[in-house]
Amino acid sequence: MNPCVFIIFSLLLLCLETITSNQLVAAGGGDDNDVRNKCSDKERRALLDFKARLQDPDETLSTWRSEEEEDCCNWSGVTCNNQTGRVIELNISSGGLEGEISNSLLNLSYLTHLDVFSNSFHGIIPMFIGSMTRLRYLHLGSNHLNGTIPRSIGSLRKLRHLDLSDNSHCGIIPLEFGNLTNLQVLNLGSLRKSRVWNLEWLSHLSHLEALEMDEISLAKQNYSIDVILRLQKLISLSLDGCEVSHVVYPYSSSFLNSSSSSIESLILSNNNLTTSMYHWLFRLTRNKLRILDLSGNILDGIPKYLEQLPLKSYTSLNSLNLAANKFSGNVPLWIGENLLKLYVLILRSNNFFGTIPLQLCQLEGIRILDLSVNNLHGTIPSCLDNLTSMVQEGFLPTHNVHSYTLKLFYSGGYHYGERDDKYFDHAMIEWKGYERELISTLGLLKSIDLSSNNLTGPIPYEVTKLYGLHALNLSKNSLLGEIPETIGQMKQLETLDLSRNNLSGDMSSSMSSMNFLNHLDVSYNSLSGRIPSNTQLLSFEASRYYGNPRLCGPPLTKNCQGDDESEVPHVIGESEDGGEDMDELWGWFYIGGGTGFVTGFWIVCGALLLNHHRRHAFFHFYDSFKDLVYVKVMVFFANLQRVEHR
Ligand SMILES: *[C@@H]1O[C@H](CO)[C@@H](O)[C@H](O)[C@H]1NC(C)=O
Ligand SMILES: *[C@@H]1O[C@H](CO)[C@@H](O)[C@H](O)[C@H]1NC(C)=O
Ligand SMILES: *[C@@H]1O[C@H](CO)[C@@H](O)[C@H](O)[C@H]1NC(C)=O
Ligand SMILES: *[C@@H]1O[C@H](CO)[C@@H](O)[C@H](O)[C@H]1NC(C)=O
Ligand SMILES: *[C@@H]1O[C@H](CO)[C@@H](O)[C@H](O)[C@H]1NC(C)=O
Ligand SMILES: *[C@@H]1O[C@H](CO)[C@@H](O)[C@H](O)[C@H]1NC(C)=O
Ligand SMILES: *[C@@H]1O[C@H](CO)[C@@H](O)[C@H](O)[C@H]1NC(C)=O
Ligand SMILES: *[C@@H]1O[C@H](CO)[C@@H](O)[C@H](O)[C@H]1NC(C)=O
Ligand SMILES: *[C@@H]1O[C@H](CO)[C@@H](O)[C@H](O)[C@H]1NC(C)=O
Ligand SMILES: *[C@@H]1O[C@H](CO)[C@@H](O)[C@H](O)[C@H]1NC(C)=O
Ligand SMILES: *[C@@H]1O[C@H](CO)[C@@H](O)[C@H](O)[C@H]1NC(C)=O
Ligand SMILES: *[C@@H]1O[C@H](CO)[C@@H](O)[C@H](O)[C@H]1NC(C)=O
């Protein structure tokens, strides 16, 4: 063929095609395979109607406009089938929307994904939801929905992912859920007012991989362990606060014969469990277990006859949380000898005594080590510098963790009761609290907490070789000697609490280079000399230095010997309020200016993508955070001007 003819022919064809498809688009129908159709009028109107019945203070739905020519496939949160132009996904999570779930959704008859997570929807889940039979993904979590959960949800046979968590539903979880045999993820967590009639329905969900029923009472569920064991694909199970210990017969006799499950992540915190639970725990789980959270129970040891077996053999364990139980005796040596893959070890708030076993130094991958609030004595082992992951800076990738369990991976640290006290101080620390929470959900936080024990001797200088450490808490012990001069090497350290020990020596020699911290407490020791005059150390509240009679200089009001009264900067001590504002401000500025910002932001954004629950809390916090920053910045400049005009 002559090339010219070919080109002209092609152009003609192209032209024709464009016209045809435009016509088709305009007609809003047809089966053209190459070009996506515009969304249908019916669906566009349904969406507009849905919007009209909502309050949208954040203007999340501002792209949803009513002009005739608008293609709703282009609207934010709306996804269409790329050929038919039918709306198949509606994702308006975390949009700040308020209102009821209206029946205009019914006209989106091809919808497969509906995600309204973390808004302020109220009222009931309407019965009609059961007619949206194409749904495969339904996430209504973290709203204010109430009433009973409609049984019609049981007709959504194609559902793979169902999340109703964190709402105010009452009544019984419908037995019809047993018809949802394709479910892979079921989250009924934090539905405090809901109950289960029995668990028989659960045993039909043979594809279930992740199940969360936090705070729903299982107190009357005999043989519930048998049911769980029948879920052969279950990877992640969370039963926090489910009154599991009230069950008279947790398992049947035939259970003892059955094979083990494939559970990798098991959360049984806050259930008042006693050691008799080991009977079923060790059968329920085998050495696939990666995450075990038994915090907030009343376990007091491992029975002699079981000592040879179970916990020791969980050699794949990454996260072990035994906080807030009644364990006593020495910290078991086998933790350090056998559980070599631990990233997280939390033994907080028990009654462990004896010395810190050197075997713990073999846990090279450990990132969170919390032995606080026990009765440990002796010295801090100098072999801590063998904890290589804490020596290395930067983030270590989390290998081979299933996405269901990733969310829970480091929740290890946040299931025991005191979490709020621990992370909230004043506004700056509140921010820190969230940041830390977010960091730790991704497994990025590196922290050692040995506080509230009876440790003696000096702080070994080897500790200061943990260059990657973000937080170190040694407060409320009986530590002696000077703060190692090399502590200034720990550039990643954001939080350092050495309060309430017997540390002595001159602060300026050890800490003058620590201008990167944003939380420091050295109160109630025997430190002496001038507080080093770098900005960061001056920026903390005076109370962080109280109780050291021989410490002097700002921010304390006590002058050092030989200081001329007029040389003391007046900015900080000027007034109570002004001083505190300045303290916080330096903190904020540090967050904005230091490494904290880049990593912090990356971490926050990264974590937000992954972590729904926290995101909800975070955005609420973020709003007040914006205001706070604004106010603080204004106060800062006002203070600055006052100083300049002096
Ligand atoms: C979608 O919106 C973008 C800009 O917002 C525009 O460029 C594009 O043409 C729109 N597409 C359709 C199919 O309307
Ligand atoms: C259309 O969607 C299908 C599946 O949803 C996808 O595999 C395909 O790549 C999409 N095509 C285009 C052009 O986006
Ligand atoms: C909805 O959007 C959020 C944030 O953009 C995302 O994390 C979530 O996975 C989406 N939901 C679905 C079902 O795709
Ligand atoms: C659904 O669409 C039909 C036809 O467009 C309309 O008559 C009806 O009112 C719509 N229903 C809802 C609930 O919006
Ligand atoms: C559900 O919440 C609404 C307010 O959104 C309230 O009027 C109603 O009484 C609540 N119903 C139940 C059963 O709690
Ligand atoms: C759905 O569940 C209910 C209650 O468990 C049951 O009676 C009914 O037979 C189930 N329907 C089907 C079609 O399996
Ligand atoms: C569980 O077993 C106990 C003891 O036999 C019995 O009293 C109780 O009624 C059983 N609970 C249920 C829900 O069957
Ligand atoms: C358990 O298995 C043993 C032999 O493997 C059998 O004798 C016993 O009856 C089984 N027990 C139950 C309750 O199934
Ligand atoms: C655990 O026991 C305490 C005291 O006996 C009781 O107050 C608490 O409600 C129990 N918690 C659970 C989850 O059973
Ligand atoms: C610390 O590491 C060194 C060198 O790898 C090793 O010789 C020593 O035994 C380790 N100490 C402990 C207590 O594990
Ligand atoms: C350090 O631990 C003590 C006691 O366990 C606690 O009161 C204090 O708040 C902790 N410090 C920080 C900065 O978290
Ligand atoms: C801490 O240890 C010291 C010396 O070993 C001892 O005198 C003191 O009673 C211990 N304090 C506690 C609370 O155990």
PDB file of N, CA and C in Angstrom, residues 206-277:
ATOM      1  N   SER A 206     -14.520 -19.817  56.437  1.00  0.00           N
ATOM      2  CA  SER A 206     -13.292 -20.599  56.303  1.00  0.00           C
ATOM      3  C   SER A 206     -12.174 -19.862  55.574  1.00  0.00           C
ATOM      4  N   HIS A 207     -12.484 -18.713  54.992  1.00  0.00           N
ATOM      5  CA  HIS A 207     -11.407 -17.967  54.326  1.00  0.00           C
ATOM      6  C   HIS A 207     -10.838 -16.852  55.183  1.00  0.00           C
ATOM      7  N   LEU A 208     -11.339 -16.774  56.406  1.00  0.00           N
ATOM      8  CA  LEU A 208     -10.944 -15.647  57.246  1.00  0.00           C
ATOM      9  C   LEU A 208      -9.446 -15.652  57.542  1.00  0.00           C
ATOM     10  N   GLU A 209      -8.811 -14.498  57.306  1.00  0.00           N
ATOM     11  CA  GLU A 209      -7.383 -14.370  57.589  1.00  0.00           C
ATOM     12  C   GLU A 209      -7.116 -13.439  58.758  1.00  0.00           C
ATOM     13  N   ALA A 210      -8.015 -12.479  58.968  1.00  0.00           N
ATOM     14  CA  ALA A 210      -7.821 -11.543  60.073  1.00  0.00           C
ATOM     15  C   ALA A 210      -9.143 -11.331  60.785  1.00  0.00           C
ATOM     16  N   LEU A 211      -9.121 -11.485  62.090  1.00  0.00           N
ATOM     17  CA  LEU A 211     -10.341 -11.327  62.884  1.00  0.00           C
ATOM     18  C   LEU A 211     -10.038 -10.471  64.098  1.00  0.00           C
ATOM     19  N   GLU A 212     -10.833  -9.423  64.270  1.00  0.00           N
ATOM     20  CA  GLU A 212     -10.681  -8.587  65.455  1.00  0.00           C
ATOM     21  C   GLU A 212     -12.035  -8.425  66.110  1.00  0.00           C
ATOM     22  N   MET A 213     -12.097  -8.780  67.400  1.00  0.00           N
ATOM     23  CA  MET A 213     -13.363  -8.645  68.138  1.00  0.00           C
ATOM     24  C   MET A 213     -13.108  -7.989  69.488  1.00  0.00           C
ATOM     25  N   ASP A 214     -12.162  -7.065  69.540  1.00  0.00           N
ATOM     26  CA  ASP A 214     -11.787  -6.414  70.789  1.00  0.00           C
ATOM     27  C   ASP A 214     -13.011  -5.898  71.535  1.00  0.00           C
ATOM     28  N   GLU A 215     -13.030  -6.149  72.824  1.00  0.00           N
ATOM     29  CA  GLU A 215     -14.051  -5.603  73.733  1.00  0.00           C
ATOM     30  C   GLU A 215     -15.448  -6.192  73.566  1.00  0.00           C
ATOM     31  N   ILE A 216     -15.590  -7.226  72.752  1.00  0.00           N
ATOM     32  CA  ILE A 216     -16.859  -7.949  72.716  1.00  0.00           C
ATOM     33  C   ILE A 216     -16.716  -9.144  73.660  1.00  0.00           C
ATOM     34  N   SER A 217     -17.651  -9.274  74.570  1.00  0.00           N
ATOM     35  CA  SER A 217     -17.502 -10.322  75.573  1.00  0.00           C
ATOM     36  C   SER A 217     -17.696 -11.716  74.982  1.00  0.00           C
ATOM     37  N   LEU A 218     -16.737 -12.580  75.266  1.00  0.00           N
ATOM     38  CA  LEU A 218     -16.877 -13.984  74.878  1.00  0.00           C
ATOM     39  C   LEU A 218     -17.102 -14.835  76.117  1.00  0.00           C
ATOM     40  N   ALA A 219     -17.507 -14.164  77.212  1.00  0.00           N
ATOM     41  CA  ALA A 219     -17.534 -14.824  78.509  1.00  0.00           C
ATOM     42  C   ALA A 219     -18.355 -16.109  78.506  1.00  0.00           C
ATOM     43  N   LYS A 220     -19.358 -16.179  77.654  1.00  0.00           N
ATOM     44  CA  LYS A 220     -20.224 -17.352  77.701  1.00  0.00           C
ATOM     45  C   LYS A 220     -19.927 -18.355  76.601  1.00  0.00           C
ATOM     46  N   GLN A 221     -18.865 -18.143  75.889  1.00  0.00           N
ATOM     47  CA  GLN A 221     -18.631 -18.965  74.703  1.00  0.00           C
ATOM     48  C   GLN A 221     -17.780 -20.192  75.002  1.00  0.00           C
ATOM     49  N   ASN A 222     -18.444 -21.254  75.430  1.00  0.00           N
ATOM     50  CA  ASN A 222     -17.717 -22.522  75.596  1.00  0.00           C
ATOM     51  C   ASN A 222     -17.138 -22.944  74.245  1.00  0.00           C
ATOM     52  N   TYR A 223     -16.004 -23.568  74.272  1.00  0.00           N
ATOM     53  CA  TYR A 223     -15.377 -24.148  73.073  1.00  0.00           C
ATOM     54  C   TYR A 223     -15.018 -23.101  72.010  1.00  0.00           C
ATOM     55  N   SER A 224     -14.818 -21.871  72.429  1.00  0.00           N
ATOM     56  CA  SER A 224     -14.486 -20.868  71.422  1.00  0.00           C
ATOM     57  C   SER A 224     -13.122 -21.152  70.778  1.00  0.00           C
ATOM     58  N   ILE A 225     -12.252 -21.795  71.516  1.00  0.00           N
ATOM     59  CA  ILE A 225     -10.942 -22.099  70.938  1.00  0.00           C
ATOM     60  C   ILE A 225     -11.078 -23.102  69.792  1.00  0.00           C
ATOM     61  N   ASP A 226     -12.008 -24.031  69.953  1.00  0.00           N
ATOM     62  CA  ASP A 226     -12.252 -24.982  68.855  1.00  0.00           C
ATOM     63  C   ASP A 226     -12.671 -24.255  67.590  1.00  0.00           C
ATOM     64  N   VAL A 227     -13.542 -23.258  67.788  1.00  0.00           N
ATOM     65  CA  VAL A 227     -14.038 -22.506  66.626  1.00  0.00           C
ATOM     66  C   VAL A 227     -12.875 -21.818  65.924  1.00  0.00           C
ATOM     67  N   ILE A 228     -12.043 -21.193  66.725  1.00  0.00           N
ATOM     68  CA  ILE A 228     -10.922 -20.462  66.132  1.00  0.00           C
ATOM     69  C   ILE A 228      -9.976 -21.414  65.403  1.00  0.00           C
ATOM     70  N   LEU A 229      -9.791 -22.556  66.009  1.00  0.00           N
ATOM     71  CA  LEU A 229      -8.879 -23.518  65.401  1.00  0.00           C
ATOM     72  C   LEU A 229      -9.403 -24.035  64.063  1.00  0.00           C
ATOM     73  N   ARG A 230     -10.716 -23.986  63.914  1.00  0.00           N
ATOM     74  CA  ARG A 230     -11.292 -24.433  62.649  1.00  0.00           C
ATOM     75  C   ARG A 230     -11.038 -23.435  61.518  1.00  0.00           C
ATOM     76  N   LEU A 231     -10.658 -22.216  61.884  1.00  0.00           N
ATOM     77  CA  LEU A 231     -10.372 -21.212  60.859  1.00  0.00           C
ATOM     78  C   LEU A 231      -8.932 -21.410  60.398  1.00  0.00           C
ATOM     79  N   GLN A 232      -8.786 -22.308  59.469  1.00  0.00           N
ATOM     80  CA  GLN A 232      -7.438 -22.769  59.118  1.00  0.00           C
ATOM     81  C   GLN A 232      -6.572 -21.702  58.460  1.00  0.00           C
ATOM     82  N   LYS A 233      -7.209 -20.645  57.939  1.00  0.00           N
ATOM     83  CA  LYS A 233      -6.402 -19.629  57.262  1.00  0.00           C
ATOM     84  C   LYS A 233      -6.124 -18.408  58.124  1.00  0.00           C
ATOM     85  N   LEU A 234      -6.586 -18.458  59.360  1.00  0.00           N
ATOM     86  CA  LEU A 234      -6.467 -17.275  60.209  1.00  0.00           C
ATOM     87  C   LEU A 234      -5.003 -16.936  60.497  1.00  0.00           C
ATOM     88  N   ILE A 235      -4.637 -15.698  60.205  1.00  0.00           N
ATOM     89  CA  ILE A 235      -3.275 -15.235  60.431  1.00  0.00           C
ATOM     90  C   ILE A 235      -3.208 -14.318  61.635  1.00  0.00           C
ATOM     91  N   SER A 236      -4.238 -13.504  61.776  1.00  0.00           N
ATOM     92  CA  SER A 236      -4.194 -12.476  62.810  1.00  0.00           C
ATOM     93  C   SER A 236      -5.470 -12.497  63.633  1.00  0.00           C
ATOM     94  N   LEU A 237      -5.320 -12.615  64.942  1.00  0.00           N
ATOM     95  CA  LEU A 237      -6.483 -12.673  65.823  1.00  0.00           C
ATOM     96  C   LEU A 237      -6.286 -11.697  66.966  1.00  0.00           C
ATOM     97  N   SER A 238      -7.247 -10.815  67.142  1.00  0.00           N
ATOM     98  CA  SER A 238      -7.157  -9.856  68.238  1.00  0.00           C
ATOM     99  C   SER A 238      -8.406  -9.940  69.104  1.00  0.00           C
ATOM    100  N   LEU A 239      -8.202 -10.333  70.358  1.00  0.00           N
ATOM    101  CA  LEU A 239      -9.302 -10.454  71.316  1.00  0.00           C
ATOM    102  C   LEU A 239      -8.925  -9.685  72.575  1.00  0.00           C
ATOM    103  N   ASP A 240      -8.734  -8.398  72.432  1.00  0.00           N
ATOM    104  CA  ASP A 240      -8.358  -7.558  73.568  1.00  0.00           C
ATOM    105  C   ASP A 240      -9.592  -7.254  74.404  1.00  0.00           C
ATOM    106  N   GLY A 241      -9.519  -7.553  75.692  1.00  0.00           N
ATOM    107  CA  GLY A 241     -10.636  -7.235  76.576  1.00  0.00           C
ATOM    108  C   GLY A 241     -11.913  -7.978  76.255  1.00  0.00           C
ATOM    109  N   CYS A 242     -11.830  -9.253  75.964  1.00  0.00           N
ATOM    110  CA  CYS A 242     -13.020 -10.039  75.586  1.00  0.00           C
ATOM    111  C   CYS A 242     -13.499 -10.967  76.707  1.00  0.00           C
ATOM    112  N   GLU A 243     -12.987 -10.779  77.896  1.00  0.00           N
ATOM    113  CA  GLU A 243     -13.381 -11.621  79.040  1.00  0.00           C
ATOM    114  C   GLU A 243     -13.168 -13.102  78.745  1.00  0.00           C
ATOM    115  N   VAL A 244     -12.111 -13.392  78.048  1.00  0.00           N
ATOM    116  CA  VAL A 244     -11.831 -14.777  77.665  1.00  0.00           C
ATOM    117  C   VAL A 244     -11.674 -15.674  78.892  1.00  0.00           C
ATOM    118  N   SER A 245     -11.198 -15.089  79.996  1.00  0.00           N
ATOM    119  CA  SER A 245     -10.951 -15.923  81.175  1.00  0.00           C
ATOM    120  C   SER A 245     -12.233 -16.406  81.827  1.00  0.00           C
ATOM    121  N   HIS A 246     -13.363 -15.804  81.470  1.00  0.00           N
ATOM    122  CA  HIS A 246     -14.617 -16.237  82.080  1.00  0.00           C
ATOM    123  C   HIS A 246     -15.170 -17.517  81.452  1.00  0.00           C
ATOM    124  N   VAL A 247     -14.634 -17.881  80.324  1.00  0.00           N
ATOM    125  CA  VAL A 247     -15.172 -19.049  79.631  1.00  0.00           C
ATOM    126  C   VAL A 247     -14.907 -20.294  80.476  1.00  0.00           C
ATOM    127  N   VAL A 248     -15.968 -21.071  80.709  1.00  0.00           N
ATOM    128  CA  VAL A 248     -15.807 -22.251  81.564  1.00  0.00           C
ATOM    129  C   VAL A 248     -15.024 -23.345  80.830  1.00  0.00           C
ATOM    130  N   TYR A 249     -15.448 -23.638  79.617  1.00  0.00           N
ATOM    131  CA  TYR A 249     -14.741 -24.644  78.821  1.00  0.00           C
ATOM    132  C   TYR A 249     -14.219 -23.999  77.544  1.00  0.00           C
ATOM    133  N   PRO A 250     -13.053 -23.439  77.584  1.00  0.00           N
ATOM    134  CA  PRO A 250     -12.561 -22.757  76.379  1.00  0.00           C
ATOM    135  C   PRO A 250     -12.368 -23.706  75.204  1.00  0.00           C
ATOM    136  N   TYR A 251     -12.115 -24.967  75.471  1.00  0.00           N
ATOM    137  CA  TYR A 251     -11.907 -25.895  74.364  1.00  0.00           C
ATOM    138  C   TYR A 251     -12.498 -27.250  74.724  1.00  0.00           C
ATOM    139  N   SER A 252     -12.785 -28.028  73.711  1.00  0.00           N
ATOM    140  CA  SER A 252     -13.369 -29.357  73.942  1.00  0.00           C
ATOM    141  C   SER A 252     -12.249 -30.389  74.015  1.00  0.00           C
ATOM    142  N   SER A 253     -12.626 -31.614  74.331  1.00  0.00           N
ATOM    143  CA  SER A 253     -11.578 -32.634  74.448  1.00  0.00           C
ATOM    144  C   SER A 253     -11.033 -32.995  73.066  1.00  0.00           C
ATOM    145  N   SER A 254     -11.858 -32.894  72.044  1.00  0.00           N
ATOM    146  CA  SER A 254     -11.346 -33.254  70.724  1.00  0.00           C
ATOM    147  C   SER A 254     -10.341 -32.212  70.216  1.00  0.00           C
ATOM    148  N   PHE A 255     -10.443 -31.002  70.773  1.00  0.00           N
ATOM    149  CA  PHE A 255      -9.497 -29.955  70.398  1.00  0.00           C
ATOM    150  C   PHE A 255      -8.066 -30.429  70.605  1.00  0.00           C
ATOM    151  N   LEU A 256      -7.876 -31.211  71.670  1.00  0.00           N
ATOM    152  CA  LEU A 256      -6.517 -31.631  71.996  1.00  0.00           C
ATOM    153  C   LEU A 256      -5.901 -32.476  70.893  1.00  0.00           C
ATOM    154  N   ASN A 257      -6.768 -33.030  70.052  1.00  0.00           N
ATOM    155  CA  ASN A 257      -6.269 -33.876  68.971  1.00  0.00           C
ATOM    156  C   ASN A 257      -6.032 -33.108  67.677  1.00  0.00           C
ATOM    157  N   SER A 258      -6.530 -31.892  67.614  1.00  0.00           N
ATOM    158  CA  SER A 258      -6.504 -31.225  66.320  1.00  0.00           C
ATOM    159  C   SER A 258      -5.134 -30.617  66.019  1.00  0.00           C
ATOM    160  N   SER A 259      -4.955 -30.335  64.742  1.00  0.00           N
ATOM    161  CA  SER A 259      -3.678 -29.760  64.346  1.00  0.00           C
ATOM    162  C   SER A 259      -3.669 -28.277  64.703  1.00  0.00           C
ATOM    163  N   SER A 260      -2.544 -27.664  64.574  1.00  0.00           N
ATOM    164  CA  SER A 260      -2.435 -26.279  65.017  1.00  0.00           C
ATOM    165  C   SER A 260      -2.934 -25.336  63.942  1.00  0.00           C
ATOM    166  N   SER A 261      -3.136 -24.114  64.321  1.00  0.00           N
ATOM    167  CA  SER A 261      -3.620 -23.107  63.390  1.00  0.00           C
ATOM    168  C   SER A 261      -2.437 -22.417  62.719  1.00  0.00           C
ATOM    169  N   SER A 262      -2.759 -21.474  61.851  1.00  0.00           N
ATOM    170  CA  SER A 262      -1.670 -20.770  61.188  1.00  0.00           C
ATOM    171  C   SER A 262      -1.518 -19.352  61.723  1.00  0.00           C
ATOM    172  N   ILE A 263      -1.937 -19.137  62.958  1.00  0.00           N
ATOM    173  CA  ILE A 263      -1.915 -17.789  63.529  1.00  0.00           C
ATOM    174  C   ILE A 263      -0.486 -17.257  63.664  1.00  0.00           C
ATOM    175  N   GLU A 264      -0.298 -16.052  63.145  1.00  0.00           N
ATOM    176  CA  GLU A 264       0.995 -15.383  63.285  1.00  0.00           C
ATOM    177  C   GLU A 264       0.957 -14.288  64.335  1.00  0.00           C
ATOM    178  N   SER A 265      -0.219 -13.712  64.498  1.00  0.00           N
ATOM    179  CA  SER A 265      -0.334 -12.594  65.424  1.00  0.00           C
ATOM    180  C   SER A 265      -1.493 -12.841  66.366  1.00  0.00           C
ATOM    181  N   LEU A 266      -1.204 -12.880  67.653  1.00  0.00           N
ATOM    182  CA  LEU A 266      -2.235 -13.219  68.628  1.00  0.00           C
ATOM    183  C   LEU A 266      -2.244 -12.180  69.732  1.00  0.00           C
ATOM    184  N   ILE A 267      -3.352 -11.486  69.854  1.00  0.00           N
ATOM    185  CA  ILE A 267      -3.482 -10.454  70.873  1.00  0.00           C
ATOM    186  C   ILE A 267      -4.576 -10.861  71.841  1.00  0.00           C
ATOM    187  N   LEU A 268      -4.174 -11.121  73.065  1.00  0.00           N
ATOM    188  CA  LEU A 268      -5.124 -11.575  74.092  1.00  0.00           C
ATOM    189  C   LEU A 268      -5.000 -10.698  75.324  1.00  0.00           C
ATOM    190  N   SER A 269      -4.699  -9.440  75.107  1.00  0.00           N
ATOM    191  CA  SER A 269      -4.458  -8.537  76.226  1.00  0.00           C
ATOM    192  C   SER A 269      -5.736  -8.231  76.991  1.00  0.00           C
ATOM    193  N   ASN A 270      -5.574  -7.855  78.256  1.00  0.00           N
ATOM    194  CA  ASN A 270      -6.671  -7.397  79.114  1.00  0.00           C
ATOM    195  C   ASN A 270      -7.832  -8.391  79.205  1.00  0.00           C
ATOM    196  N   ASN A 271      -7.506  -9.612  79.522  1.00  0.00           N
ATOM    197  CA  ASN A 271      -8.524 -10.651  79.645  1.00  0.00           C
ATOM    198  C   ASN A 271      -8.511 -11.353  80.996  1.00  0.00           C
ATOM    199  N   ASN A 272      -7.717 -10.872  81.943  1.00  0.00           N
ATOM    200  CA  ASN A 272      -7.602 -11.542  83.243  1.00  0.00           C
ATOM    201  C   ASN A 272      -7.217 -13.018  83.102  1.00  0.00           C
ATOM    202  N   LEU A 273      -6.427 -13.339  82.135  1.00  0.00           N
ATOM    203  CA  LEU A 273      -6.057 -14.745  81.935  1.00  0.00           C
ATOM    204  C   LEU A 273      -5.067 -15.203  83.004  1.00  0.00           C
ATOM    205  N   THR A 274      -5.247 -16.419  83.435  1.00  0.00           N
ATOM    206  CA  THR A 274      -4.309 -17.010  84.387  1.00  0.00           C
ATOM    207  C   THR A 274      -3.485 -18.079  83.666  1.00  0.00           C
ATOM    208  N   THR A 275      -2.578 -18.672  84.396  1.00  0.00           N
ATOM    209  CA  THR A 275      -1.675 -19.617  83.750  1.00  0.00           C
ATOM    210  C   THR A 275      -2.396 -20.820  83.154  1.00  0.00           C
ATOM    211  N   SER A 276      -3.641 -21.051  83.568  1.00  0.00           N
ATOM    212  CA  SER A 276      -4.339 -22.205  82.982  1.00  0.00           C
ATOM    213  C   SER A 276      -4.562 -22.012  81.480  1.00  0.00           C
ATOM    214  N   MET A 277      -4.423 -20.785  81.002  1.00  0.00           N
ATOM    215  CA  MET A 277      -4.608 -20.551  79.560  1.00  0.00           C
ATOM    216  C   MET A 277      -3.495 -21.182  78.731  1.00  0.00           C
TER     217      MET A 277
END
